[in-house]
Amino acid sequence: GAKWTYTGPHGEHHWSMHYPFCGGSFQSPIDIQTRQLSFDPSLRPIELQNYNLSANEQLTLGNNGHSVVLSLPRKMYISSLPQRYTAAQLHLHWGSSHLPSGSEHTINGHQFAAEMHLVHFNSDRYPNISIAADKSDGLAVLGVLIEIGEYNPVVDHFLKYINGIKYRDQKVQVPAFNIRGLLPTRLDEYYRYDGSLTTPPCYPSVLWTVFKTPVTISLKQFRTLATAMYSSHQQETVPVPMNSNFRKPHYTDNRLVLCSFKR
Ligand SMILES: NS(=O)(=O)c1cc(-c2ccccc2)cc(-c2ccccc2)c1
Ligand SMILES: [Zn+2]
């Protein structure tokens, strides 16, 4: 598709020129206002199957020009939703080394250092993620807020290979690991709303689950994430550093934002 960026003439305010849904409704991310939440007792703990991958398997870690993307095997899925949502990939959004705030979802206006998205598609209804991507019940994304603190040994399972994917379209194979370890302990406490892809084409096709509890990475890990990669190809004369790859929050309008927990 047409090129898009997070700043400049192809930045998010211009996305709708080539990607009309980006100017539409049900857009993500949003600012989660905890005083406006509706507790929904029917929101069950998130249940994940086959997330505990073995080191004998390999995953593809890539630079797609906008983020670091880790491919996930189809045996991984969410089993607690009305239909099976099968894993496709995970990727991150972050700030810059000078401004370590780059999450997409914010809580009461507070932006976290980064955010991880685990993208799943409705495999009960659609044969693959490309077909599912623009369907209203097509995708389910798990959002994990990331703040700077304790070193995160699980994130290093892929972060330590990031210098092999410095440039756009580079890929490396990495040993798989327990993807569950990337998520917070409490999978029963989360925010839930209907939204969209936070990047073009911004399809309003995402059932969002944002966990209440952030995970931490160390400042050193954050700086690695925020400074290692470029959005440009290796052979390009002008290297474009990849950072601040987050979309600004959108108005919730009259959308209900649910939560699975009281208080
Ligand atoms: N941020 S997100 O979760 O809404 C998201 C989902 C998907 C996505 C992935 C597979 C199938 C369908 C949708 C792709 C991206 C993306 C991020 C960076 C660059 C390009 C695309 C982002
Ligand atoms: Zn994302």
XYZ file of C-alpha atoms and ligand atoms in Angstrom:
286
model
C 0.000 0.000 0.000
C 0.906 3.690 0.025
C 3.721 4.628 2.381
C 2.730 6.029 5.758
C 4.719 7.318 8.688
C 4.130 8.606 12.208
C 5.382 12.141 11.492
C 5.610 14.551 8.601
C 3.533 14.762 5.401
C 2.540 11.066 5.572
C 1.876 11.189 9.310
C -1.280 10.030 11.088
C -3.347 13.140 10.249
C -2.941 12.279 6.551
C -3.489 8.508 6.773
C -7.170 8.849 5.797
C -6.120 10.237 2.409
C -5.051 6.763 1.257
C -6.711 4.718 4.012
C -10.294 5.959 4.455
C -11.043 3.831 7.544
C -8.342 5.793 9.430
C -10.753 8.761 9.349
C -13.730 6.606 10.326
C -15.338 5.433 13.551
C -14.289 2.899 16.188
C -10.666 3.978 15.916
C -7.887 2.862 18.247
C -6.053 3.567 20.431
C -8.144 5.377 23.051
C -7.503 7.039 26.385
C -8.997 4.699 28.992
C -10.772 6.878 31.574
C -11.096 4.667 34.639
C -14.029 6.710 35.994
C -16.088 5.997 32.848
C -15.545 2.219 32.853
C -18.432 -0.256 33.052
C -17.701 -3.376 35.092
C -18.911 -6.407 33.129
C -19.060 -9.619 35.239
C -19.344 -11.682 32.042
C -15.751 -10.791 31.096
C -13.945 -14.032 31.952
C -10.166 -14.375 32.547
C -8.267 -14.585 29.264
C -7.332 -18.231 28.581
C -4.404 -18.959 26.270
C -3.541 -22.272 24.656
C -0.091 -23.471 23.513
C 1.672 -20.220 24.402
C 4.459 -22.198 26.086
C 6.607 -22.778 22.981
C 9.794 -24.847 23.174
C 13.288 -23.603 22.297
C 13.458 -26.338 19.637
C 10.997 -24.319 17.558
C 12.043 -21.182 15.665
C 10.121 -17.932 15.160
C 10.724 -15.238 12.560
C 11.700 -11.850 13.985
C 11.386 -9.043 11.451
C 11.580 -5.292 10.825
C 8.549 -4.282 8.734
C 9.579 -0.641 8.568
C 7.131 0.364 11.295
C 7.783 -2.031 14.148
C 9.604 -5.158 15.316
C 7.349 -8.120 14.517
C 7.600 -11.668 15.904
C 5.663 -14.316 13.982
C 3.593 -16.694 16.116
C 2.613 -20.292 15.264
C -1.026 -21.086 14.501
C -1.223 -23.615 17.338
C -1.381 -20.672 19.765
C -4.879 -19.340 20.364
C -7.254 -17.595 22.774
C -9.882 -20.083 24.039
C -11.951 -17.809 26.316
C -13.684 -15.786 23.565
C -16.969 -16.827 21.868
C -14.923 -18.035 18.893
C -11.330 -19.284 18.598
C -8.866 -16.482 17.908
C -5.604 -17.887 16.549
C -2.291 -16.085 17.050
C -0.569 -14.416 14.088
C 2.137 -12.068 15.319
C 3.240 -9.765 18.078
C 4.828 -6.337 17.693
C 5.568 -3.275 19.776
C 5.073 0.486 19.819
C 7.462 2.729 21.747
C 8.707 6.269 22.309
C 12.258 7.513 21.783
C 15.336 7.265 23.969
C 14.912 10.956 24.923
C 11.172 10.597 25.489
C 10.455 7.155 26.959
C 6.681 7.393 26.562
C 5.277 5.632 23.550
C 2.313 3.453 24.465
C -0.764 3.720 22.224
C -3.425 3.224 24.861
C -3.237 5.686 27.757
C -4.849 5.419 31.181
C -6.406 8.649 32.493
C -4.113 10.516 30.111
C -0.994 8.687 31.313
C 1.169 7.336 28.486
C 3.386 4.357 29.288
C 6.875 3.795 27.866
C 5.768 1.241 25.284
C 3.014 -1.234 24.384
C 3.048 -4.778 23.028
C 0.283 -6.130 20.784
C -0.430 -9.824 20.278
C -2.555 -10.044 17.141
C -5.024 -12.933 16.734
C -7.671 -13.680 14.089
C -11.047 -15.441 14.225
C -10.078 -18.844 12.820
C -13.550 -20.275 13.449
C -14.936 -17.972 10.759
C -12.009 -17.014 8.490
C -9.313 -19.139 6.783
C -6.457 -16.694 7.332
C -5.600 -13.337 8.846
C -5.717 -11.400 5.573
C -9.370 -12.393 5.053
C -10.142 -11.734 8.731
C -8.342 -8.370 8.945
C -11.271 -6.225 7.668
C -14.194 -8.178 9.204
C -15.971 -6.711 12.246
C -15.345 -9.941 14.241
C -12.063 -10.649 12.488
C -9.331 -9.746 14.969
C -8.597 -9.824 18.676
C -5.516 -7.990 19.933
C -4.094 -8.361 23.433
C -2.462 -5.127 24.568
C 0.257 -5.131 27.218
C 1.357 -1.785 28.655
C 5.095 -1.539 29.294
C 6.794 0.692 31.821
C 10.470 1.146 32.664
C 11.646 -0.721 35.760
C 12.991 -4.203 36.440
C 14.916 -5.979 33.687
C 12.630 -8.309 31.710
C 14.391 -11.603 30.868
C 11.509 -12.815 28.664
C 11.568 -9.749 26.402
C 15.286 -10.406 25.916
C 14.398 -13.710 24.225
C 13.756 -11.610 21.098
C 15.285 -8.247 21.978
C 18.816 -9.717 22.001
C 18.471 -10.436 18.251
C 17.335 -6.929 17.290
C 20.718 -5.973 15.782
C 20.049 -8.588 13.094
C 16.965 -6.684 11.895
C 18.186 -3.086 12.010
C 16.819 -2.281 8.546
C 13.432 -2.549 6.841
C 12.516 -6.033 5.549
C 15.358 -7.762 7.414
C 14.358 -10.999 9.139
C 16.096 -13.480 11.450
C 15.064 -16.836 12.939
C 15.038 -16.924 16.740
C 14.516 -19.839 19.162
C 10.933 -19.869 20.465
C 10.151 -19.349 24.146
C 7.170 -19.199 26.531
C 5.140 -16.300 25.070
C 2.960 -16.367 28.203
C 5.946 -14.876 30.018
C 5.526 -11.643 28.041
C 2.093 -11.059 29.590
C 1.262 -9.781 33.074
C 0.448 -12.264 35.825
C -3.205 -11.220 36.076
C -5.027 -12.201 32.866
C -8.338 -11.681 34.699
C -7.972 -7.892 34.994
C -8.363 -6.055 31.681
C -10.147 -3.316 29.738
C -12.297 -4.356 26.743
C -13.707 -2.301 23.832
C -14.425 -2.493 20.108
C -11.788 -0.700 18.070
C -9.507 -0.803 15.091
C -6.035 -1.492 13.821
C -3.884 1.374 15.115
C -1.986 1.480 11.821
C -3.222 1.825 8.249
C -5.547 0.478 6.917
C -7.157 1.117 10.380
C -9.894 -1.490 9.820
C -12.534 -1.302 12.611
C -12.122 -5.034 13.107
C -10.418 -5.397 16.473
C -11.792 -6.682 19.766
C -9.331 -4.962 22.102
C -8.199 -6.413 25.401
C -5.767 -4.163 27.305
C -4.438 -5.698 30.502
C -4.686 -3.529 33.607
C -1.232 -4.413 34.960
C 1.787 -3.173 33.014
C 4.931 -5.259 32.601
C 8.387 -3.747 32.980
C 11.537 -3.597 30.904
C 14.812 -1.998 32.035
C 15.914 1.425 30.804
C 18.743 -0.327 28.921
C 16.241 -2.633 27.215
C 14.031 0.336 26.343
C 16.958 2.227 24.852
C 17.877 -0.835 22.779
C 14.297 -1.056 21.481
C 14.155 2.700 20.796
C 17.538 3.069 19.080
C 18.401 -0.204 17.301
C 16.113 -0.084 14.285
C 15.560 1.955 11.143
C 12.403 2.335 9.058
C 14.593 2.574 5.956
C 16.261 -0.159 3.930
C 19.967 -0.781 4.530
C 20.959 0.508 1.063
C 19.092 3.811 1.434
C 21.463 6.780 1.671
C 19.431 8.551 4.395
C 18.810 6.204 7.358
C 15.462 6.899 9.097
C 15.569 5.878 12.792
C 12.502 3.929 13.935
C 11.066 5.385 17.120
C 7.874 7.012 18.452
C 5.859 4.553 16.348
C 2.614 5.140 18.253
C -0.736 6.561 17.132
C -2.386 9.225 19.315
C -5.522 8.265 21.273
C -8.888 8.747 19.538
C -12.174 9.847 21.020
C -14.211 7.018 22.449
C -17.385 8.875 21.357
C -20.256 6.864 22.819
C -18.347 3.590 22.826
C -18.595 1.536 26.010
C -15.277 0.689 27.603
C -15.749 -2.365 29.785
C -13.573 -3.730 32.547
C -13.380 -7.249 33.952
C -12.680 -6.113 37.496
C -14.253 -3.931 40.190
C -12.339 -0.904 41.455
N -1.303 -2.047 16.162
S -2.245 -3.200 15.666
O -2.210 -4.288 16.616
O -3.542 -2.656 15.412
C -1.615 -3.848 14.176
C -2.144 -4.991 13.645
C -1.582 -5.501 12.464
C -2.095 -6.697 11.863
C -1.241 -7.753 11.718
C -1.708 -8.881 11.116
C -3.010 -8.945 10.604
C -3.835 -7.852 10.758
C -3.385 -6.741 11.385
C -0.522 -4.904 11.840
C -0.012 -3.770 12.419
C 1.112 -3.116 11.790
C 2.107 -2.586 12.607
C 3.177 -1.979 12.000
C 3.277 -1.901 10.615
C 2.279 -2.444 9.823
C 1.201 -3.054 10.409
C -0.549 -3.226 13.599
Zn 0.114 -2.514 17.407
